Amino acid sequence: MKAMILAAGRGERMRPLTDTVPKPLLEAGGKPLIVWHIERLARAGVRELVINHAHLGAQIEHALGTGSRYGVTIAYSPEGQALETAGGIAQALPLLGTDPFLVVNGDIHTDVDFGALVRVALGGAPPALAHLVLVDNPAHNPDGDFAFDGPYATDTGMPRYTFSGVGIYRPDLFAGIVPGTRAKLAPLLIAAMRERRVTAERHRGYWLDVGTPARLAELDRHLRMPPIV
Protein backbone atom coordinates (compact mmCIF):
# COMPACT_ATOMS: atom_id res chain seq x y z
CA MET A 1 0.00 0.00 0.00
CA LYS A 2 1.21 3.51 -0.81
CA ALA A 3 0.90 6.39 1.63
CA MET A 4 0.43 10.12 1.18
CA ILE A 5 1.59 12.70 3.70
CA LEU A 6 -0.32 15.97 3.45
CA ALA A 7 2.19 18.81 3.68
CA ALA A 8 0.74 21.68 1.66
CA GLY A 9 -0.85 23.76 4.43
CA ARG A 10 0.34 27.30 5.08
CA GLY A 11 0.32 26.90 8.87
CA GLU A 12 -1.18 30.29 9.67
CA ARG A 13 -1.60 29.47 13.37
CA MET A 14 2.10 28.59 13.52
CA ARG A 15 3.27 32.01 12.40
CA PRO A 16 5.86 33.47 12.67
CA LEU A 17 7.57 30.04 12.68
CA THR A 18 6.09 29.14 9.29
CA ASP A 19 7.01 32.43 7.64
CA THR A 20 10.39 30.94 6.76
CA VAL A 21 9.98 27.18 7.36
CA PRO A 22 7.14 24.96 6.07
CA LYS A 23 5.19 23.48 8.96
CA PRO A 24 6.14 19.83 8.24
CA LEU A 25 9.81 20.74 8.71
CA LEU A 26 9.32 22.29 12.15
CA GLU A 27 11.17 20.18 14.69
CA ALA A 28 10.03 18.38 17.83
CA GLY A 29 12.12 15.86 19.70
CA GLY A 30 15.12 16.65 17.54
CA LYS A 31 13.66 15.96 14.11
CA PRO A 32 11.11 17.44 11.68
CA LEU A 33 7.46 16.54 12.17
CA ILE A 34 7.27 14.89 8.76
CA VAL A 35 10.31 12.70 9.42
CA TRP A 36 8.57 11.07 12.38
CA HIS A 37 5.83 9.95 9.95
CA ILE A 38 8.27 8.78 7.29
CA GLU A 39 10.24 6.67 9.74
CA ARG A 40 7.13 5.08 11.24
CA LEU A 41 5.70 4.33 7.81
CA ALA A 42 8.98 2.73 6.77
CA ARG A 43 8.98 0.56 9.90
CA ALA A 44 5.43 -0.51 9.02
CA GLY A 45 6.61 -1.65 5.60
CA VAL A 46 5.13 1.29 3.67
CA ARG A 47 7.93 2.19 1.27
CA GLU A 48 6.23 4.23 -1.47
CA LEU A 49 5.27 7.70 -0.32
CA VAL A 50 3.68 10.72 -1.98
CA ILE A 51 4.06 14.15 -0.40
CA ASN A 52 2.17 17.21 -1.59
CA HIS A 53 3.45 20.70 -0.90
CA ALA A 54 2.74 24.34 -1.65
CA HIS A 55 4.09 26.94 0.81
CA LEU A 56 7.91 26.81 0.73
CA GLY A 57 7.62 23.38 -0.85
CA ALA A 58 11.10 23.47 -2.35
CA GLN A 59 12.48 23.28 1.19
CA ILE A 60 10.60 20.02 1.75
CA GLU A 61 12.01 18.44 -1.40
CA HIS A 62 15.52 19.64 -0.54
CA ALA A 63 15.30 18.30 3.02
CA LEU A 64 13.83 14.89 2.19
CA GLY A 65 15.18 14.22 -1.30
CA THR A 66 14.27 10.88 -2.79
CA GLY A 67 13.63 9.36 0.63
CA SER A 68 16.47 6.87 0.26
CA ARG A 69 18.07 7.80 3.59
CA TYR A 70 14.83 6.68 5.28
CA GLY A 71 14.45 3.48 3.27
CA VAL A 72 11.52 4.79 1.20
CA THR A 73 10.90 6.38 -2.17
CA ILE A 74 9.20 9.76 -2.24
CA ALA A 75 7.24 11.24 -5.14
CA TYR A 76 6.19 14.87 -4.84
CA SER A 77 2.91 16.48 -5.83
CA PRO A 78 3.52 20.25 -5.96
CA GLU A 79 0.60 22.63 -5.74
CA GLY A 80 1.02 26.22 -6.85
CA GLN A 81 -1.72 27.10 -4.36
CA ALA A 82 -2.81 24.74 -1.60
CA LEU A 83 -5.79 22.74 -2.87
CA GLU A 84 -7.28 21.68 0.50
CA THR A 85 -7.22 18.04 1.57
CA ALA A 86 -9.45 16.42 -1.05
CA GLY A 87 -8.14 18.65 -3.84
CA GLY A 88 -4.58 17.77 -2.94
CA ILE A 89 -5.33 14.05 -2.89
CA ALA A 90 -7.18 14.25 -6.22
CA GLN A 91 -4.20 16.05 -7.75
CA ALA A 92 -1.89 13.27 -6.54
CA LEU A 93 -4.01 10.32 -7.73
CA PRO A 94 -1.78 9.60 -10.76
CA LEU A 95 1.06 9.02 -8.28
CA LEU A 96 -1.07 6.99 -5.86
CA GLY A 97 -2.43 4.47 -8.34
CA THR A 98 -5.70 2.56 -8.39
CA ASP A 99 -5.48 0.67 -5.09
CA PRO A 100 -6.52 1.96 -1.65
CA PHE A 101 -3.91 4.16 -0.01
CA LEU A 102 -3.09 5.52 3.43
CA VAL A 103 -3.16 9.27 4.10
CA VAL A 104 -1.61 11.04 7.10
CA ASN A 105 -1.81 14.72 7.94
CA GLY A 106 1.69 16.13 8.13
CA ASP A 107 0.89 18.32 11.14
CA ILE A 108 -0.11 15.64 13.64
CA HIS A 109 1.92 13.29 15.80
CA THR A 110 0.56 9.90 16.76
CA ASP A 111 1.45 6.33 17.67
CA VAL A 112 -1.30 4.89 15.45
CA ASP A 113 -0.19 1.46 14.24
CA PHE A 114 0.33 2.08 10.52
CA GLY A 115 1.18 -1.58 10.00
CA ALA A 116 -2.25 -2.63 11.27
CA LEU A 117 -3.93 0.03 9.16
CA VAL A 118 -2.43 -1.18 5.90
CA ARG A 119 -4.05 -4.55 6.59
CA VAL A 120 -7.52 -3.00 6.81
CA ALA A 121 -9.79 -4.34 4.08
CA LEU A 122 -12.27 -1.81 2.72
CA GLY A 123 -14.97 -4.43 2.34
CA GLY A 124 -18.75 -4.45 2.55
CA ALA A 125 -21.46 -4.32 -0.08
CA PRO A 126 -20.92 -1.84 -1.61
CA PRO A 127 -17.30 -1.67 -0.46
CA ALA A 128 -16.26 1.15 1.85
CA LEU A 129 -14.67 4.16 0.23
CA ALA A 130 -12.82 5.20 3.37
CA HIS A 131 -11.70 3.98 6.78
CA LEU A 132 -11.04 6.68 9.38
CA VAL A 133 -9.08 6.72 12.61
CA LEU A 134 -10.98 8.70 15.26
CA VAL A 135 -9.64 9.94 18.59
CA ASP A 136 -11.09 11.39 21.79
CA ASN A 137 -11.91 15.07 21.44
CA PRO A 138 -9.11 17.48 22.34
CA ALA A 139 -9.80 20.77 24.08
CA HIS A 140 -9.67 22.67 20.80
CA ASN A 141 -12.36 20.45 19.18
CA PRO A 142 -14.75 19.59 22.04
CA ASP A 143 -17.74 18.74 19.84
CA GLY A 144 -15.89 16.22 17.71
CA ASP A 145 -16.42 15.42 14.04
CA PHE A 146 -18.03 12.01 13.56
CA ALA A 147 -19.76 9.21 15.47
CA PHE A 148 -20.02 5.42 15.12
CA ASP A 149 -22.93 3.31 13.93
CA GLY A 150 -21.60 -0.22 14.29
CA PRO A 151 -18.44 -0.37 12.19
CA TYR A 152 -19.55 2.65 10.18
CA ALA A 153 -18.76 6.31 10.70
CA THR A 154 -21.65 8.73 10.62
CA ASP A 155 -22.13 12.49 10.73
CA THR A 156 -25.03 12.10 13.16
CA GLY A 157 -25.34 10.52 16.58
CA MET A 158 -23.46 10.61 19.85
CA PRO A 159 -20.85 10.39 21.22
CA ARG A 160 -18.78 12.17 18.62
CA TYR A 161 -15.06 11.79 18.13
CA THR A 162 -12.40 13.81 16.37
CA PHE A 163 -11.02 12.72 13.02
CA SER A 164 -7.31 12.13 13.57
CA GLY A 165 -6.14 13.01 10.07
CA VAL A 166 -5.24 9.36 9.45
CA GLY A 167 -7.31 7.30 7.04
CA ILE A 168 -7.39 4.83 4.18
CA TYR A 169 -9.19 5.80 0.98
CA ARG A 170 -10.20 4.35 -2.34
CA PRO A 171 -9.43 6.56 -5.35
CA ASP A 172 -13.14 6.41 -6.25
CA LEU A 173 -13.91 8.75 -3.34
CA PHE A 174 -12.22 11.57 -5.24
CA ALA A 175 -13.51 10.74 -8.73
CA GLY A 176 -15.71 13.82 -8.93
CA ILE A 177 -12.92 16.32 -8.26
CA VAL A 178 -11.27 17.99 -11.22
CA PRO A 179 -7.49 17.89 -10.67
CA GLY A 180 -6.11 21.27 -9.79
CA THR A 181 -9.27 22.51 -8.06
CA ARG A 182 -9.69 23.21 -4.36
CA ALA A 183 -11.90 20.75 -2.48
CA LYS A 184 -12.46 19.88 1.17
CA LEU A 185 -12.53 16.30 2.42
CA ALA A 186 -15.44 16.50 4.88
CA PRO A 187 -18.25 16.88 2.29
CA LEU A 188 -17.00 13.80 0.43
CA LEU A 189 -16.85 11.79 3.63
CA ILE A 190 -20.30 12.87 4.78
CA ALA A 191 -21.85 11.96 1.41
CA ALA A 192 -20.18 8.53 1.58
CA MET A 193 -21.24 8.06 5.23
CA ARG A 194 -24.86 8.54 4.25
CA GLU A 195 -24.44 5.63 1.84
CA ARG A 196 -22.82 3.48 4.60
CA ARG A 197 -19.50 3.51 2.79
CA VAL A 198 -17.16 4.83 5.51
CA THR A 199 -15.89 2.65 8.35
CA ALA A 200 -13.95 3.82 11.39
CA GLU A 201 -11.97 2.80 14.43
CA ARG A 202 -11.12 4.57 17.69
CA HIS A 203 -7.47 5.11 18.57
CA ARG A 204 -6.84 5.31 22.32
CA GLY A 205 -3.12 5.98 22.20
CA TYR A 206 -1.12 9.16 21.70
CA TRP A 207 -2.32 11.79 19.24
CA LEU A 208 -1.71 15.51 18.98
CA ASP A 209 -2.74 18.09 16.41
CA VAL A 210 0.46 20.16 16.24
CA GLY A 211 -1.35 23.28 15.11
CA THR A 212 0.15 26.01 17.27
CA PRO A 213 3.56 26.91 18.71
CA ALA A 214 2.29 25.92 22.17
CA ARG A 215 1.35 22.43 20.94
CA LEU A 216 4.68 22.12 19.12
CA ALA A 217 6.41 22.83 22.44
CA GLU A 218 4.11 20.32 24.16
CA LEU A 219 5.08 17.65 21.64
CA ASP A 220 8.77 18.46 22.03
CA ARG A 221 8.50 17.93 25.80
CA HIS A 222 6.60 14.68 25.26
CA LEU A 223 9.20 13.29 22.85
CA ARG A 224 12.11 14.25 25.10
CA MET A 225 10.66 12.61 28.20
CA PRO A 226 12.71 9.59 29.33
CA PRO A 227 10.89 6.31 28.75
CA ILE A 228 9.02 4.84 31.68
CA VAL A 229 10.82 1.71 32.86
mmCIF file of C-alpha atoms in Angstrom:
data_model
loop_
_atom_site.group_PDB
_atom_site.id
_atom_site.type_symbol
_atom_site.label_atom_id
_atom_site.label_comp_id
_atom_site.label_asym_id
_atom_site.label_seq_id
_atom_site.Cartn_x
_atom_site.Cartn_y
_atom_site.Cartn_z
ATOM 1 C CA MET A 1 0.000 0.000 0.000
ATOM 2 C CA LYS A 2 1.208 3.513 -0.813
ATOM 3 C CA ALA A 3 0.895 6.395 1.632
ATOM 4 C CA MET A 4 0.433 10.121 1.181
ATOM 5 C CA ILE A 5 1.586 12.705 3.703
ATOM 6 C CA LEU A 6 -0.316 15.972 3.451
ATOM 7 C CA ALA A 7 2.190 18.807 3.683
ATOM 8 C CA ALA A 8 0.736 21.685 1.662
ATOM 9 C CA GLY A 9 -0.845 23.762 4.434
ATOM 10 C CA ARG A 10 0.342 27.299 5.081
ATOM 11 C CA GLY A 11 0.317 26.904 8.869
ATOM 12 C CA GLU A 12 -1.178 30.292 9.672
ATOM 13 C CA ARG A 13 -1.605 29.474 13.370
ATOM 14 C CA MET A 14 2.100 28.589 13.523
ATOM 15 C CA ARG A 15 3.266 32.006 12.399
ATOM 16 C CA PRO A 16 5.858 33.466 12.668
ATOM 17 C CA LEU A 17 7.574 30.040 12.684
ATOM 18 C CA THR A 18 6.089 29.142 9.295
ATOM 19 C CA ASP A 19 7.013 32.426 7.644
ATOM 20 C CA THR A 20 10.393 30.937 6.756
ATOM 21 C CA VAL A 21 9.981 27.178 7.362
ATOM 22 C CA PRO A 22 7.145 24.960 6.072
ATOM 23 C CA LYS A 23 5.185 23.482 8.961
ATOM 24 C CA PRO A 24 6.137 19.829 8.241
ATOM 25 C CA LEU A 25 9.815 20.736 8.712
ATOM 26 C CA LEU A 26 9.320 22.291 12.149
ATOM 27 C CA GLU A 27 11.169 20.176 14.695
ATOM 28 C CA ALA A 28 10.029 18.383 17.828
ATOM 29 C CA GLY A 29 12.115 15.862 19.704
ATOM 30 C CA GLY A 30 15.120 16.655 17.541
ATOM 31 C CA LYS A 31 13.659 15.957 14.112
ATOM 32 C CA PRO A 32 11.111 17.444 11.678
ATOM 33 C CA LEU A 33 7.462 16.539 12.175
ATOM 34 C CA ILE A 34 7.266 14.893 8.761
ATOM 35 C CA VAL A 35 10.307 12.702 9.425
ATOM 36 C CA TRP A 36 8.567 11.070 12.382
ATOM 37 C CA HIS A 37 5.827 9.954 9.949
ATOM 38 C CA ILE A 38 8.275 8.776 7.291
ATOM 39 C CA GLU A 39 10.243 6.674 9.743
ATOM 40 C CA ARG A 40 7.135 5.085 11.242
ATOM 41 C CA LEU A 41 5.698 4.333 7.815
ATOM 42 C CA ALA A 42 8.976 2.734 6.774
ATOM 43 C CA ARG A 43 8.978 0.558 9.901
ATOM 44 C CA ALA A 44 5.426 -0.515 9.020
ATOM 45 C CA GLY A 45 6.607 -1.648 5.598
ATOM 46 C CA VAL A 46 5.128 1.289 3.674
ATOM 47 C CA ARG A 47 7.927 2.194 1.267
ATOM 48 C CA GLU A 48 6.227 4.232 -1.471
ATOM 49 C CA LEU A 49 5.266 7.705 -0.325
ATOM 50 C CA VAL A 50 3.678 10.718 -1.978
ATOM 51 C CA ILE A 51 4.056 14.152 -0.395
ATOM 52 C CA ASN A 52 2.175 17.211 -1.585
ATOM 53 C CA HIS A 53 3.445 20.700 -0.898
ATOM 54 C CA ALA A 54 2.742 24.342 -1.653
ATOM 55 C CA HIS A 55 4.086 26.937 0.811
ATOM 56 C CA LEU A 56 7.914 26.809 0.726
ATOM 57 C CA GLY A 57 7.618 23.375 -0.845
ATOM 58 C CA ALA A 58 11.099 23.468 -2.351
ATOM 59 C CA GLN A 59 12.475 23.283 1.186
ATOM 60 C CA ILE A 60 10.596 20.018 1.754
ATOM 61 C CA GLU A 61 12.010 18.439 -1.399
ATOM 62 C CA HIS A 62 15.517 19.639 -0.541
ATOM 63 C CA ALA A 63 15.300 18.299 3.024
ATOM 64 C CA LEU A 64 13.830 14.885 2.191
ATOM 65 C CA GLY A 65 15.180 14.223 -1.302
ATOM 66 C CA THR A 66 14.270 10.877 -2.787
ATOM 67 C CA GLY A 67 13.635 9.358 0.630
ATOM 68 C CA SER A 68 16.473 6.869 0.256
ATOM 69 C CA ARG A 69 18.070 7.801 3.593
ATOM 70 C CA TYR A 70 14.831 6.681 5.276
ATOM 71 C CA GLY A 71 14.449 3.483 3.272
ATOM 72 C CA VAL A 72 11.523 4.789 1.202
ATOM 73 C CA THR A 73 10.899 6.377 -2.170
ATOM 74 C CA ILE A 74 9.199 9.759 -2.243
ATOM 75 C CA ALA A 75 7.240 11.237 -5.137
ATOM 76 C CA TYR A 76 6.190 14.875 -4.838
ATOM 77 C CA SER A 77 2.908 16.485 -5.831
ATOM 78 C CA PRO A 78 3.524 20.246 -5.957
ATOM 79 C CA GLU A 79 0.600 22.634 -5.739
ATOM 80 C CA GLY A 80 1.024 26.224 -6.848
ATOM 81 C CA GLN A 81 -1.721 27.098 -4.363
ATOM 82 C CA ALA A 82 -2.810 24.738 -1.604
ATOM 83 C CA LEU A 83 -5.788 22.741 -2.870
ATOM 84 C CA GLU A 84 -7.284 21.683 0.499
ATOM 85 C CA THR A 85 -7.224 18.042 1.573
ATOM 86 C CA ALA A 86 -9.448 16.424 -1.046
ATOM 87 C CA GLY A 87 -8.145 18.648 -3.837
ATOM 88 C CA GLY A 88 -4.576 17.771 -2.941
ATOM 89 C CA ILE A 89 -5.328 14.054 -2.890
ATOM 90 C CA ALA A 90 -7.176 14.247 -6.216
ATOM 91 C CA GLN A 91 -4.201 16.053 -7.751
ATOM 92 C CA ALA A 92 -1.894 13.273 -6.538
ATOM 93 C CA LEU A 93 -4.010 10.320 -7.734
ATOM 94 C CA PRO A 94 -1.777 9.605 -10.761
ATOM 95 C CA LEU A 95 1.065 9.018 -8.285
ATOM 96 C CA LEU A 96 -1.067 6.987 -5.857
ATOM 97 C CA GLY A 97 -2.432 4.469 -8.343
ATOM 98 C CA THR A 98 -5.704 2.555 -8.390
ATOM 99 C CA ASP A 99 -5.476 0.667 -5.086
ATOM 100 C CA PRO A 100 -6.521 1.956 -1.653
ATOM 101 C CA PHE A 101 -3.908 4.163 -0.014
ATOM 102 C CA LEU A 102 -3.089 5.522 3.429
ATOM 103 C CA VAL A 103 -3.164 9.271 4.105
ATOM 104 C CA VAL A 104 -1.614 11.036 7.099
ATOM 105 C CA ASN A 105 -1.809 14.724 7.943
ATOM 106 C CA GLY A 106 1.690 16.135 8.134
ATOM 107 C CA ASP A 107 0.892 18.323 11.140
ATOM 108 C CA ILE A 108 -0.106 15.645 13.639
ATOM 109 C CA HIS A 109 1.915 13.294 15.804
ATOM 110 C CA THR A 110 0.559 9.896 16.760
ATOM 111 C CA ASP A 111 1.450 6.334 17.670
ATOM 112 C CA VAL A 112 -1.303 4.888 15.451
ATOM 113 C CA ASP A 113 -0.191 1.457 14.237
ATOM 114 C CA PHE A 114 0.335 2.076 10.521
ATOM 115 C CA GLY A 115 1.181 -1.582 10.002
ATOM 116 C CA ALA A 116 -2.254 -2.635 11.270
ATOM 117 C CA LEU A 117 -3.934 0.028 9.162
ATOM 118 C CA VAL A 118 -2.433 -1.178 5.899
ATOM 119 C CA ARG A 119 -4.052 -4.547 6.592
ATOM 120 C CA VAL A 120 -7.518 -3.000 6.809
ATOM 121 C CA ALA A 121 -9.793 -4.340 4.081
ATOM 122 C CA LEU A 122 -12.271 -1.814 2.724
ATOM 123 C CA GLY A 123 -14.965 -4.434 2.342
ATOM 124 C CA GLY A 124 -18.746 -4.450 2.549
ATOM 125 C CA ALA A 125 -21.460 -4.316 -0.084
ATOM 126 C CA PRO A 126 -20.923 -1.842 -1.613
ATOM 127 C CA PRO A 127 -17.296 -1.674 -0.465
ATOM 128 C CA ALA A 128 -16.255 1.146 1.854
ATOM 129 C CA LEU A 129 -14.671 4.158 0.228
ATOM 130 C CA ALA A 130 -12.821 5.203 3.374
ATOM 131 C CA HIS A 131 -11.700 3.983 6.779
ATOM 132 C CA LEU A 132 -11.041 6.683 9.383
ATOM 133 C CA VAL A 133 -9.079 6.715 12.612
ATOM 134 C CA LEU A 134 -10.975 8.701 15.258
ATOM 135 C CA VAL A 135 -9.642 9.940 18.594
ATOM 136 C CA ASP A 136 -11.094 11.394 21.788
ATOM 137 C CA ASN A 137 -11.910 15.070 21.439
ATOM 138 C CA PRO A 138 -9.107 17.480 22.340
ATOM 139 C CA ALA A 139 -9.803 20.774 24.083
ATOM 140 C CA HIS A 140 -9.675 22.672 20.798
ATOM 141 C CA ASN A 141 -12.365 20.453 19.181
ATOM 142 C CA PRO A 142 -14.746 19.586 22.039
ATOM 143 C CA ASP A 143 -17.739 18.743 19.845
ATOM 144 C CA GLY A 144 -15.887 16.215 17.710
ATOM 145 C CA ASP A 145 -16.422 15.417 14.040
ATOM 146 C CA PHE A 146 -18.032 12.008 13.562
ATOM 147 C CA ALA A 147 -19.759 9.209 15.469
ATOM 148 C CA PHE A 148 -20.023 5.422 15.119
ATOM 149 C CA ASP A 149 -22.930 3.306 13.930
ATOM 150 C CA GLY A 150 -21.604 -0.221 14.291
ATOM 151 C CA PRO A 151 -18.440 -0.366 12.190
ATOM 152 C CA TYR A 152 -19.552 2.646 10.179
ATOM 153 C CA ALA A 153 -18.756 6.305 10.704
ATOM 154 C CA THR A 154 -21.653 8.735 10.624
ATOM 155 C CA ASP A 155 -22.132 12.493 10.725
ATOM 156 C CA THR A 156 -25.031 12.098 13.157
ATOM 157 C CA GLY A 157 -25.341 10.524 16.581
ATOM 158 C CA MET A 158 -23.459 10.609 19.849
ATOM 159 C CA PRO A 159 -20.847 10.392 21.218
ATOM 160 C CA ARG A 160 -18.783 12.165 18.621
ATOM 161 C CA TYR A 161 -15.061 11.790 18.134
ATOM 162 C CA THR A 162 -12.396 13.807 16.373
ATOM 163 C CA PHE A 163 -11.017 12.725 13.018
ATOM 164 C CA SER A 164 -7.313 12.134 13.568
ATOM 165 C CA GLY A 165 -6.136 13.014 10.071
ATOM 166 C CA VAL A 166 -5.242 9.356 9.454
ATOM 167 C CA GLY A 167 -7.314 7.299 7.044
ATOM 168 C CA ILE A 168 -7.388 4.831 4.183
ATOM 169 C CA TYR A 169 -9.186 5.798 0.983
ATOM 170 C CA ARG A 170 -10.203 4.353 -2.340
ATOM 171 C CA PRO A 171 -9.434 6.562 -5.354
ATOM 172 C CA ASP A 172 -13.137 6.406 -6.248
ATOM 173 C CA LEU A 173 -13.913 8.748 -3.340
ATOM 174 C CA PHE A 174 -12.217 11.571 -5.244
ATOM 175 C CA ALA A 175 -13.515 10.739 -8.728
ATOM 176 C CA GLY A 176 -15.711 13.822 -8.934
ATOM 177 C CA ILE A 177 -12.923 16.317 -8.257
ATOM 178 C CA VAL A 178 -11.270 17.989 -11.219
ATOM 179 C CA PRO A 179 -7.489 17.891 -10.673
ATOM 180 C CA GLY A 180 -6.111 21.273 -9.787
ATOM 181 C CA THR A 181 -9.271 22.510 -8.063
ATOM 182 C CA ARG A 182 -9.694 23.210 -4.355
ATOM 183 C CA ALA A 183 -11.900 20.750 -2.479
ATOM 184 C CA LYS A 184 -12.460 19.879 1.168
ATOM 185 C CA LEU A 185 -12.534 16.297 2.420
ATOM 186 C CA ALA A 186 -15.444 16.504 4.884
ATOM 187 C CA PRO A 187 -18.248 16.880 2.292
ATOM 188 C CA LEU A 188 -16.999 13.804 0.429
ATOM 189 C CA LEU A 189 -16.852 11.787 3.634
ATOM 190 C CA ILE A 190 -20.302 12.873 4.775
ATOM 191 C CA ALA A 191 -21.850 11.958 1.413
ATOM 192 C CA ALA A 192 -20.175 8.527 1.577
ATOM 193 C CA MET A 193 -21.241 8.064 5.228
ATOM 194 C CA ARG A 194 -24.859 8.539 4.252
ATOM 195 C CA GLU A 195 -24.439 5.628 1.842
ATOM 196 C CA ARG A 196 -22.818 3.476 4.600
ATOM 197 C CA ARG A 197 -19.500 3.515 2.791
ATOM 198 C CA VAL A 198 -17.158 4.832 5.508
ATOM 199 C CA THR A 199 -15.885 2.654 8.351
ATOM 200 C CA ALA A 200 -13.947 3.822 11.392
ATOM 201 C CA GLU A 201 -11.967 2.799 14.429
ATOM 202 C CA ARG A 202 -11.121 4.566 17.692
ATOM 203 C CA HIS A 203 -7.469 5.114 18.571
ATOM 204 C CA ARG A 204 -6.844 5.307 22.319
ATOM 205 C CA GLY A 205 -3.115 5.985 22.198
ATOM 206 C CA TYR A 206 -1.122 9.160 21.695
ATOM 207 C CA TRP A 207 -2.323 11.792 19.236
ATOM 208 C CA LEU A 208 -1.708 15.515 18.981
ATOM 209 C CA ASP A 209 -2.738 18.086 16.410
ATOM 210 C CA VAL A 210 0.463 20.156 16.239
ATOM 211 C CA GLY A 211 -1.354 23.277 15.108
ATOM 212 C CA THR A 212 0.148 26.007 17.273
ATOM 213 C CA PRO A 213 3.565 26.914 18.713
ATOM 214 C CA ALA A 214 2.292 25.916 22.167
ATOM 215 C CA ARG A 215 1.351 22.431 20.938
ATOM 216 C CA LEU A 216 4.676 22.116 19.124
ATOM 217 C CA ALA A 217 6.408 22.832 22.442
ATOM 218 C CA GLU A 218 4.106 20.323 24.161
ATOM 219 C CA LEU A 219 5.082 17.651 21.638
ATOM 220 C CA ASP A 220 8.774 18.463 22.031
ATOM 221 C CA ARG A 221 8.496 17.932 25.799
ATOM 222 C CA HIS A 222 6.601 14.675 25.255
ATOM 223 C CA LEU A 223 9.196 13.292 22.853
ATOM 224 C CA ARG A 224 12.113 14.245 25.098
ATOM 225 C CA MET A 225 10.664 12.608 28.201
ATOM 226 C CA PRO A 226 12.709 9.592 29.334
ATOM 227 C CA PRO A 227 10.889 6.307 28.745
ATOM 228 C CA ILE A 228 9.020 4.836 31.679
ATOM 229 C CA VAL A 229 10.824 1.709 32.862
#
